[in-house]
mmCIF file of C-alpha atoms in Angstrom:
data_model
loop_
_atom_site.group_PDB
_atom_site.id
_atom_site.type_symbol
_atom_site.label_atom_id
_atom_site.label_comp_id
_atom_site.label_asym_id
_atom_site.label_seq_id
_atom_site.Cartn_x
_atom_site.Cartn_y
_atom_site.Cartn_z
ATOM 1 C CA UNK A 1 185.623 342.386 189.669
ATOM 2 C CA UNK A 2 185.861 343.679 193.282
ATOM 3 C CA UNK A 3 182.983 346.323 192.817
ATOM 4 C CA UNK A 4 180.173 343.781 193.362
ATOM 5 C CA UNK A 5 181.945 342.143 196.333
ATOM 6 C CA UNK A 6 182.442 346.025 197.992
ATOM 7 C CA UNK A 7 178.420 346.264 197.750
ATOM 8 C CA UNK A 8 178.088 343.258 200.109
ATOM 9 C CA UNK A 9 180.766 344.681 202.544
ATOM 10 C CA UNK A 10 179.294 348.130 202.905
ATOM 11 C CA UNK A 11 175.778 346.162 203.427
ATOM 12 C CA UNK A 12 177.680 343.919 206.056
ATOM 13 C CA UNK A 13 178.923 346.754 207.848
ATOM 14 C CA UNK A 14 175.938 348.829 208.137
ATOM 15 C CA UNK A 15 173.996 345.596 209.082
ATOM 16 C CA UNK A 16 176.725 345.290 212.038
ATOM 17 C CA UNK A 17 175.864 348.906 212.869
ATOM 18 C CA UNK A 18 179.203 350.314 211.385
ATOM 19 C CA UNK A 19 177.686 352.471 208.657
ATOM 20 C CA UNK A 20 174.305 354.116 208.292
ATOM 21 C CA UNK A 21 171.647 351.616 208.446
ATOM 22 C CA UNK A 22 169.954 353.242 205.081
ATOM 23 C CA UNK A 23 172.857 351.243 203.346
ATOM 24 C CA UNK A 24 170.956 347.664 204.142
ATOM 25 C CA UNK A 25 168.144 348.594 201.720
ATOM 26 C CA UNK A 26 167.539 345.851 199.626
ATOM 27 C CA UNK A 27 165.932 346.054 196.197
ATOM 28 C CA UNK A 28 162.936 344.030 196.448
ATOM 29 C CA UNK A 29 162.951 342.494 192.863
ATOM 30 C CA UNK A 30 166.644 341.588 192.653
ATOM 31 C CA UNK A 31 167.556 341.003 196.116
ATOM 32 C CA UNK A 32 170.639 343.388 195.752
ATOM 33 C CA UNK A 33 171.560 346.088 198.245
ATOM 34 C CA UNK A 34 170.727 349.230 195.807
ATOM 35 C CA UNK A 35 172.108 351.875 198.218
ATOM 36 C CA UNK A 36 175.432 349.994 198.676
ATOM 37 C CA UNK A 37 175.348 349.633 194.797
ATOM 38 C CA UNK A 38 175.063 353.568 194.134
ATOM 39 C CA UNK A 39 177.696 354.323 196.605
ATOM 40 C CA UNK A 40 180.363 351.935 195.308
ATOM 41 C CA UNK A 41 179.447 352.941 191.602
ATOM 42 C CA UNK A 42 180.021 356.739 192.712
ATOM 43 C CA UNK A 43 183.110 355.981 194.651
ATOM 44 C CA UNK A 44 184.449 354.025 191.701
ATOM 45 C CA UNK A 45 184.264 356.871 189.367
ATOM 46 C CA UNK A 46 185.561 359.305 191.680
ATOM 47 C CA UNK A 47 188.642 356.903 192.229
ATOM 48 C CA UNK A 48 189.018 356.490 188.424
ATOM 49 C CA UNK A 49 189.281 360.392 187.977
ATOM 50 C CA UNK A 50 191.494 360.313 191.000
ATOM 51 C CA UNK A 51 193.781 357.789 189.730
ATOM 52 C CA UNK A 52 193.971 358.733 186.218
ATOM 53 C CA UNK A 53 196.595 361.580 187.299
ATOM 54 C CA UNK A 54 198.710 358.932 189.204
ATOM 55 C CA UNK A 55 199.606 357.142 186.114
ATOM 56 C CA UNK A 56 198.723 353.258 185.760
ATOM 57 C CA UNK A 57 201.918 351.854 187.330
ATOM 58 C CA UNK A 58 201.363 353.851 190.665
ATOM 59 C CA UNK A 59 197.722 353.049 190.432
ATOM 60 C CA UNK A 60 198.450 349.463 190.084
ATOM 61 C CA UNK A 61 200.966 349.468 193.001
ATOM 62 C CA UNK A 62 198.913 351.556 195.086
ATOM 63 C CA UNK A 63 195.817 348.915 194.806
ATOM 64 C CA UNK A 64 198.093 346.023 195.356
ATOM 65 C CA UNK A 65 199.622 347.791 198.266
ATOM 66 C CA UNK A 66 196.347 348.541 199.902
ATOM 67 C CA UNK A 67 194.742 345.165 199.175
ATOM 68 C CA UNK A 68 197.926 343.907 200.610
ATOM 69 C CA UNK A 69 196.700 345.726 203.925
ATOM 70 C CA UNK A 70 193.644 344.705 203.944
ATOM 71 C CA UNK A 71 195.133 341.054 203.592
ATOM 72 C CA UNK A 72 196.999 341.236 206.193
ATOM 73 C CA UNK A 73 194.583 342.587 208.549
ATOM 74 C CA UNK A 74 192.134 339.639 207.626
ATOM 75 C CA UNK A 75 195.286 337.502 208.265
ATOM 76 C CA UNK A 76 196.109 338.645 211.584
ATOM 77 C CA UNK A 77 192.268 337.855 212.214
ATOM 78 C CA UNK A 78 192.521 334.219 210.767
ATOM 79 C CA UNK A 79 195.825 333.551 212.853
ATOM 80 C CA UNK A 80 194.528 334.439 216.230
ATOM 81 C CA UNK A 81 190.897 333.030 215.864
ATOM 82 C CA UNK A 82 191.874 329.386 216.799
ATOM 83 C CA UNK A 83 192.955 331.052 220.159
ATOM 84 C CA UNK A 84 190.554 334.001 220.910
ATOM 85 C CA UNK A 85 187.336 332.561 219.166
ATOM 86 C CA UNK A 86 187.846 328.698 219.488
ATOM 87 C CA UNK A 87 184.008 328.171 218.770
ATOM 88 C CA UNK A 88 184.362 329.440 215.530
ATOM 89 C CA UNK A 89 187.340 327.851 214.610
ATOM 90 C CA UNK A 90 186.296 324.420 215.939
ATOM 91 C CA UNK A 91 183.396 324.627 213.097
ATOM 92 C CA UNK A 92 186.182 324.743 210.322
ATOM 93 C CA UNK A 93 189.276 322.345 209.597
ATOM 94 C CA UNK A 94 190.778 322.071 213.252
ATOM 95 C CA UNK A 95 193.933 320.369 212.156
ATOM 96 C CA UNK A 96 197.151 321.057 214.254
ATOM 97 C CA UNK A 97 200.636 320.462 213.525
ATOM 98 C CA UNK A 98 202.723 320.281 216.962
ATOM 99 C CA UNK A 99 199.835 321.772 218.882
ATOM 100 C CA UNK A 100 199.707 324.703 216.402
ATOM 101 C CA UNK A 101 196.593 325.288 214.345
ATOM 102 C CA UNK A 102 197.216 324.594 210.410
ATOM 103 C CA UNK A 103 195.151 327.729 209.664
ATOM 104 C CA UNK A 104 197.451 329.657 211.787
ATOM 105 C CA UNK A 105 200.655 328.245 210.172
ATOM 106 C CA UNK A 106 199.378 328.708 206.657
ATOM 107 C CA UNK A 107 198.336 332.430 207.425
ATOM 108 C CA UNK A 108 201.679 333.025 209.240
ATOM 109 C CA UNK A 109 203.283 331.921 206.102
ATOM 110 C CA UNK A 110 201.150 334.024 203.761
ATOM 111 C CA UNK A 111 201.795 337.053 205.951
ATOM 112 C CA UNK A 112 205.399 336.629 206.116
ATOM 113 C CA UNK A 113 205.886 336.252 202.537
ATOM 114 C CA UNK A 114 203.325 337.504 200.055
ATOM 115 C CA UNK A 115 202.130 340.246 202.381
ATOM 116 C CA UNK A 116 205.515 341.435 203.105
ATOM 117 C CA UNK A 117 206.670 341.641 199.631
ATOM 118 C CA UNK A 118 203.447 342.810 198.176
ATOM 119 C CA UNK A 119 202.878 345.657 200.709
ATOM 120 C CA UNK A 120 206.408 347.028 201.304
ATOM 121 C CA UNK A 121 208.196 346.513 198.004
ATOM 122 C CA UNK A 122 205.485 347.878 195.759
ATOM 123 C CA UNK A 123 205.185 350.753 198.176
ATOM 124 C CA UNK A 124 208.633 351.458 197.255
ATOM 125 C CA UNK A 125 207.618 352.094 193.697
ATOM 126 C CA UNK A 126 204.767 354.064 194.130
ATOM 127 C CA UNK A 127 204.580 357.692 193.810
ATOM 128 C CA UNK A 128 203.887 360.288 196.752
ATOM 129 C CA UNK A 129 200.332 360.923 195.222
ATOM 130 C CA UNK A 130 199.249 357.264 195.423
ATOM 131 C CA UNK A 131 200.854 357.022 199.167
ATOM 132 C CA UNK A 132 199.011 359.893 199.911
ATOM 133 C CA UNK A 133 195.860 358.873 198.611
ATOM 134 C CA UNK A 134 195.935 355.539 200.173
ATOM 135 C CA UNK A 135 197.080 357.132 203.648
ATOM 136 C CA UNK A 136 193.642 359.432 203.377
ATOM 137 C CA UNK A 137 191.759 356.436 202.453
ATOM 138 C CA UNK A 138 192.959 354.320 205.146
ATOM 139 C CA UNK A 139 192.661 357.212 207.862
ATOM 140 C CA UNK A 140 189.079 358.062 206.879
ATOM 141 C CA UNK A 141 188.150 354.296 207.435
ATOM 142 C CA UNK A 142 189.723 354.507 210.909
ATOM 143 C CA UNK A 143 187.958 357.464 211.626
ATOM 144 C CA UNK A 144 184.620 355.960 210.436
ATOM 145 C CA UNK A 145 185.245 352.816 212.269
ATOM 146 C CA UNK A 146 186.102 354.745 215.596
ATOM 147 C CA UNK A 147 182.914 357.038 215.095
ATOM 148 C CA UNK A 148 180.568 353.971 214.554
ATOM 149 C CA UNK A 149 182.093 352.378 217.677
ATOM 150 C CA UNK A 150 181.621 355.361 219.800
ATOM 151 C CA UNK A 151 177.839 355.533 218.548
ATOM 152 C CA UNK A 152 177.195 351.891 219.105
ATOM 153 C CA UNK A 153 178.625 352.074 222.576
ATOM 154 C CA UNK A 154 176.842 355.281 223.351
ATOM 155 C CA UNK A 155 173.579 353.652 222.209
ATOM 156 C CA UNK A 156 174.123 350.837 224.568
ATOM 157 C CA UNK A 157 175.400 348.021 222.141
ATOM 158 C CA UNK A 158 178.435 345.789 223.007
ATOM 159 C CA UNK A 159 180.898 346.306 220.012
ATOM 160 C CA UNK A 160 182.790 342.976 220.831
ATOM 161 C CA UNK A 161 179.256 340.790 220.384
ATOM 162 C CA UNK A 162 178.388 342.674 217.298
ATOM 163 C CA UNK A 163 180.507 340.677 215.081
ATOM 164 C CA UNK A 164 180.116 337.373 217.265
ATOM 165 C CA UNK A 165 176.592 337.466 217.205
ATOM 166 C CA UNK A 166 175.880 338.273 213.471
#
């Protein structure tokens, strides 16, 4: 169920100048990002082959841990949004409890409870292969982000404004 969503993530990243612009190609008949769909399909096939050697339990635990890591980063972004991007935060639910935004309190609860248990306790059960694959994927993602940050700065784009304006 995550695969169709991942095509949109790739599309959005290339639209934000953090992946090659070719990925933004959209099929005129269906309106779907066809290049991103092909890339996600190929990566899914490769991941299926790689993870078939790790066993179903290790695969499930590794996937849960990687998802938890992604949710933790999203949670950190949501936690600080009321303080660093108040214009965006004010367009949503702006309730506060004791002067602290409710969205930040909910994220704090989520990060401290489910994020901690999902990330750390599942990694205790994962085998070395799953941990290595996860670490390699995170490292490749970081390298990709750093490269495109450097490229955008070199091309004269303010990377702090890319996400804010889109």
